[in-house]
mmCIF file of C-alpha atoms in Angstrom:
data_model
loop_
_atom_site.group_PDB
_atom_site.id
_atom_site.type_symbol
_atom_site.label_atom_id
_atom_site.label_comp_id
_atom_site.label_asym_id
_atom_site.label_seq_id
_atom_site.Cartn_x
_atom_site.Cartn_y
_atom_site.Cartn_z
ATOM 1 C CA MET A 235 5.938 31.597 -14.746
ATOM 2 C CA ARG A 236 6.468 27.965 -16.129
ATOM 3 C CA PRO A 237 5.766 24.972 -14.085
ATOM 4 C CA GLN A 238 8.844 22.964 -13.051
ATOM 5 C CA LYS A 239 9.565 19.588 -14.817
ATOM 6 C CA VAL A 240 9.256 16.735 -12.508
ATOM 7 C CA ASP A 241 8.437 13.317 -13.574
ATOM 8 C CA HIS A 242 5.187 11.281 -12.099
ATOM 9 C CA GLU A 243 7.235 8.542 -10.284
ATOM 10 C CA HIS A 244 9.459 11.376 -8.375
ATOM 11 C CA LEU A 245 6.183 13.469 -7.693
ATOM 12 C CA MET A 246 4.467 10.283 -6.308
ATOM 13 C CA SER A 247 7.553 9.407 -4.111
ATOM 14 C CA GLY A 248 7.833 12.660 -2.692
ATOM 15 C CA LEU A 249 3.884 13.037 -1.832
ATOM 16 C CA MET A 250 3.735 9.529 -0.468
ATOM 17 C CA SER A 251 7.107 10.222 1.982
ATOM 18 C CA VAL A 252 5.627 13.192 3.318
ATOM 19 C CA LEU A 253 2.068 12.032 3.843
ATOM 20 C CA ARG A 254 3.479 8.827 5.383
ATOM 21 C CA ALA A 255 5.246 11.053 8.010
ATOM 22 C CA ASN A 256 2.820 13.550 8.674
ATOM 23 C CA GLY A 257 -0.809 12.200 7.192
ATOM 24 C CA PHE A 258 -3.064 14.214 5.768
ATOM 25 C CA GLU A 259 -3.536 16.955 8.413
ATOM 26 C CA GLY A 260 -0.175 17.333 9.164
ATOM 27 C CA THR A 261 1.125 17.892 5.739
ATOM 28 C CA SER A 262 1.722 21.346 4.842
ATOM 29 C CA MET A 263 2.410 22.677 1.197
ATOM 30 C CA VAL A 264 6.291 23.563 2.305
ATOM 31 C CA ALA A 265 6.748 20.056 3.476
ATOM 32 C CA ILE A 266 5.299 18.793 -0.067
ATOM 33 C CA SER A 267 7.176 21.456 -2.107
ATOM 34 C CA GLU A 268 10.568 20.306 -0.177
ATOM 35 C CA ALA A 269 9.631 16.579 -0.751
ATOM 36 C CA THR A 270 9.128 16.878 -4.316
ATOM 37 C CA GLY A 271 11.136 19.836 -5.558
ATOM 38 C CA LEU A 272 8.567 21.820 -6.748
ATOM 39 C CA LYS A 273 7.443 25.250 -5.900
ATOM 40 C CA LYS A 274 4.061 26.001 -4.517
ATOM 41 C CA ALA A 275 2.668 27.731 -7.601
ATOM 42 C CA SER A 276 3.775 24.311 -9.624
ATOM 43 C CA LEU A 277 2.148 22.289 -7.349
ATOM 44 C CA TYR A 278 -1.022 24.544 -7.647
ATOM 45 C CA TYR A 279 -0.555 24.527 -11.228
ATOM 46 C CA ARG A 280 -0.333 20.473 -11.454
ATOM 47 C CA PHE A 281 -3.151 20.126 -8.840
ATOM 48 C CA PRO A 282 -5.853 22.916 -8.801
ATOM 49 C CA GLY A 283 -7.609 21.307 -6.053
ATOM 50 C CA GLY A 284 -4.610 21.632 -3.831
ATOM 51 C CA LYS A 285 -3.772 18.976 -1.363
ATOM 52 C CA LYS A 286 -6.929 17.198 -1.603
ATOM 53 C CA GLU A 287 -6.216 16.431 -4.965
ATOM 54 C CA MET A 288 -2.969 15.326 -4.342
ATOM 55 C CA VAL A 289 -3.715 12.830 -1.959
ATOM 56 C CA GLU A 290 -6.273 11.652 -4.380
ATOM 57 C CA GLU A 291 -3.706 11.204 -6.824
ATOM 58 C CA VAL A 292 -1.476 9.341 -4.349
ATOM 59 C CA LEU A 293 -4.229 7.130 -3.658
ATOM 60 C CA ASN A 294 -4.869 5.965 -7.450
ATOM 61 C CA HIS A 295 -1.149 5.724 -7.943
ATOM 62 C CA VAL A 296 -1.143 3.422 -5.035
ATOM 63 C CA LYS A 297 -4.560 1.555 -6.457
ATOM 64 C CA SER A 298 -2.438 1.074 -9.714
ATOM 65 C CA TRP A 299 0.475 -0.310 -7.853
ATOM 66 C CA SER A 300 -1.505 -2.845 -5.758
ATOM 67 C CA VAL A 301 -3.145 -3.942 -8.847
ATOM 68 C CA LYS A 302 0.100 -4.622 -10.840
ATOM 69 C CA HIS A 303 2.049 -5.885 -7.933
ATOM 70 C CA ILE A 304 -0.552 -7.871 -5.648
ATOM 71 C CA SER A 305 -3.859 -8.494 -6.867
ATOM 72 C CA ASP A 306 -2.741 -9.298 -10.685
ATOM 73 C CA VAL A 307 0.144 -11.619 -9.316
ATOM 74 C CA LEU A 308 -2.316 -13.077 -6.388
ATOM 75 C CA THR A 309 -5.044 -13.932 -8.872
ATOM 76 C CA ASN A 310 -2.806 -15.104 -11.975
ATOM 77 C CA LYS A 311 -3.711 -18.862 -12.076
ATOM 78 C CA LYS A 312 -0.609 -19.499 -14.798
ATOM 79 C CA ASN A 313 1.508 -19.666 -11.854
ATOM 80 C CA SER A 314 1.414 -21.866 -8.774
ATOM 81 C CA PRO A 315 -0.150 -20.551 -5.328
ATOM 82 C CA GLN A 316 3.237 -20.869 -3.952
ATOM 83 C CA LYS A 317 4.996 -18.781 -6.780
ATOM 84 C CA ARG A 318 2.076 -16.166 -6.466
ATOM 85 C CA LEU A 319 2.335 -15.719 -2.724
ATOM 86 C CA GLY A 320 6.376 -15.735 -2.713
ATOM 87 C CA VAL A 321 6.475 -13.147 -5.318
ATOM 88 C CA VAL A 322 3.718 -10.993 -3.622
ATOM 89 C CA LEU A 323 5.239 -11.383 -0.248
ATOM 90 C CA ASP A 324 8.589 -9.980 -1.869
ATOM 91 C CA ASN A 325 6.780 -7.443 -3.326
ATOM 92 C CA ILE A 326 5.290 -5.974 0.046
ATOM 93 C CA ASN A 327 8.649 -6.515 1.665
ATOM 94 C CA ILE A 328 10.079 -3.903 -1.278
ATOM 95 C CA LEU A 329 7.009 -1.610 -0.956
ATOM 96 C CA TYR A 330 7.459 -1.470 2.912
ATOM 97 C CA ASP A 331 11.349 -1.073 2.410
ATOM 98 C CA GLY A 332 11.575 -4.383 4.964
ATOM 99 C CA GLY A 333 9.237 -2.363 7.443
ATOM 100 C CA ARG A 334 10.822 0.885 7.267
ATOM 101 C CA ARG A 335 8.155 2.744 5.468
ATOM 102 C CA ALA A 336 4.404 3.024 6.914
ATOM 103 C CA CYS A 337 1.222 2.298 5.044
ATOM 104 C CA ILE A 338 -0.081 5.289 3.131
ATOM 105 C CA LEU A 339 -3.612 3.987 3.689
ATOM 106 C CA LYS A 340 -3.045 4.218 7.333
ATOM 107 C CA SER A 341 -1.329 7.684 7.440
ATOM 108 C CA ILE A 342 -4.354 9.020 5.430
ATOM 109 C CA SER A 343 -7.006 7.167 7.355
ATOM 110 C CA THR A 344 -6.972 9.684 10.238
ATOM 111 C CA GLU A 345 -9.958 11.473 11.743
ATOM 112 C CA SER A 346 -9.612 14.153 9.083
ATOM 113 C CA GLY A 347 -8.702 11.984 6.438
ATOM 114 C CA LEU A 348 -11.182 9.284 6.305
ATOM 115 C CA PRO A 349 -14.299 11.354 5.799
ATOM 116 C CA LEU A 350 -12.509 12.806 2.623
ATOM 117 C CA PHE A 351 -10.619 9.530 1.146
ATOM 118 C CA GLY A 352 -12.489 6.568 3.305
ATOM 119 C CA THR A 353 -13.947 5.346 0.233
ATOM 120 C CA GLN A 354 -10.417 4.723 -1.695
ATOM 121 C CA ILE A 355 -9.030 3.566 1.220
ATOM 122 C CA LYS A 356 -11.616 1.023 1.812
ATOM 123 C CA GLU A 357 -11.655 0.109 -1.593
ATOM 124 C CA GLY A 358 -7.511 -0.165 -1.302
ATOM 125 C CA PHE A 359 -7.732 -2.625 1.565
ATOM 126 C CA LYS A 360 -10.893 -4.466 -0.169
ATOM 127 C CA LEU A 361 -8.469 -5.036 -3.291
ATOM 128 C CA TRP A 362 -5.992 -6.843 -1.389
ATOM 129 C CA ILE A 363 -8.235 -8.590 0.625
ATOM 130 C CA ASP A 364 -10.273 -10.098 -2.406
ATOM 131 C CA ALA A 365 -6.542 -11.022 -3.940
ATOM 132 C CA PHE A 366 -5.456 -12.760 -0.738
ATOM 133 C CA THR A 367 -8.787 -14.638 -0.554
ATOM 134 C CA THR A 368 -8.437 -15.750 -3.822
ATOM 135 C CA LEU A 369 -5.061 -17.178 -3.285
ATOM 136 C CA ALA A 370 -6.337 -19.037 -0.073
ATOM 137 C CA LEU A 371 -9.203 -20.610 -2.103
ATOM 138 C CA ASP A 372 -6.187 -21.591 -4.454
ATOM 139 C CA PHE A 373 -4.561 -23.165 -1.753
ATOM 140 C CA GLY A 374 -7.766 -25.047 -0.927
ATOM 141 C CA TYR A 375 -9.130 -22.985 1.724
ATOM 142 C CA GLU A 376 -12.872 -22.963 2.329
ATOM 143 C CA PRO A 377 -14.334 -19.772 1.360
ATOM 144 C CA GLN A 378 -14.916 -18.240 4.746
ATOM 145 C CA THR A 379 -11.371 -19.569 6.105
ATOM 146 C CA ALA A 380 -10.019 -18.004 2.848
ATOM 147 C CA TYR A 381 -11.672 -14.680 3.729
ATOM 148 C CA ASN A 382 -10.541 -14.632 7.270
ATOM 149 C CA LEU A 383 -7.072 -15.616 6.412
ATOM 150 C CA ALA A 384 -6.807 -12.827 3.899
ATOM 151 C CA LYS A 385 -8.240 -10.292 6.298
ATOM 152 C CA GLU A 386 -5.648 -11.581 9.175
ATOM 153 C CA SER A 387 -2.886 -11.237 6.645
ATOM 154 C CA LEU A 388 -3.544 -7.436 6.238
ATOM 155 C CA VAL A 389 -3.647 -7.157 10.179
ATOM 156 C CA ARG A 390 -0.452 -9.046 10.563
ATOM 157 C CA ILE A 391 1.229 -6.526 8.043
ATOM 158 C CA GLN A 392 -0.239 -3.385 9.533
ATOM 159 C CA GLY A 393 0.364 -4.207 12.787
ATOM 160 C CA ALA A 394 3.918 -5.290 12.327
ATOM 161 C CA LEU A 395 4.402 -2.335 10.384
ATOM 162 C CA ILE A 396 3.333 -0.333 13.567
ATOM 163 C CA LEU A 397 5.388 -2.442 16.030
ATOM 164 C CA SER A 398 8.501 -2.294 13.835
ATOM 165 C CA LYS A 399 8.157 1.612 13.751
ATOM 166 C CA GLY A 400 7.642 1.591 17.496
ATOM 167 C CA LEU A 401 10.220 -0.732 18.729
ATOM 168 C CA GLY A 402 12.960 0.521 16.195
ATOM 169 C CA ASP A 403 13.054 -3.179 15.164
ATOM 170 C CA LEU A 404 12.552 -4.448 11.810
ATOM 171 C CA SER A 405 12.267 -8.164 13.040
ATOM 172 C CA PRO A 406 8.279 -7.765 13.574
ATOM 173 C CA PHE A 407 7.592 -7.172 9.791
ATOM 174 C CA ARG A 408 10.030 -9.572 8.550
ATOM 175 C CA GLU A 409 8.595 -12.137 11.055
ATOM 176 C CA SER A 410 4.919 -11.350 9.965
ATOM 177 C CA LEU A 411 5.663 -11.835 6.249
ATOM 178 C CA GLU A 412 7.011 -15.528 7.426
ATOM 179 C CA SER A 413 3.755 -16.007 9.407
ATOM 180 C CA ILE A 414 1.661 -15.061 6.485
ATOM 181 C CA GLU A 415 3.467 -17.434 4.154
ATOM 182 C CA LYS A 416 3.371 -20.330 6.837
ATOM 183 C CA SER A 417 -0.355 -19.771 7.036
ATOM 184 C CA TYR A 418 -0.996 -20.142 3.490
ATOM 185 C CA LEU A 419 1.619 -22.832 2.971
ATOM 186 C CA GLN A 420 0.179 -25.269 5.413
ATOM 187 C CA LYS A 421 -2.520 -26.355 3.433
ATOM 188 C CA ALA A 422 -0.225 -27.121 0.786
ATOM 189 C CA ILE A 423 1.702 -29.485 2.941
#
């Protein structure tokens, strides 16, 4: 049987949506098949390592996106720190659909997922922290303060995603992005 043709972006989008909703353990091959439009045989043809390989591919996809839309933007010294921050906050808003989507790294970092994917999850968060630290340094913050502000930015994003989901109210996510922006810009004033 020939594998079905599904483009990479559609496949990653389907995999991420089902993993966000169910986590690693809770995601079944039936759910993956429904989310991607591929039959189980086609999924195993494309990913002989099964669900674990699919998650690894999703994490690689997320890392590539994060490099392009977060890290490269925040560390590009051709633009002002204010411009870089604005672009990245817009990218984050799009990534999480205004607070409607859960973080894929959070969804996979459950007790069962962390032992399997802990290194990739840690690298994903570290990529964001390093990029936000560079931005804070460019705003003029001292190194330790810059690092702390970068970590706090991720905590605000992740916490706001959970709170927005739990309350059924997107305002905590929007407010967290505004708060992050104010934190960085206060040094520029």
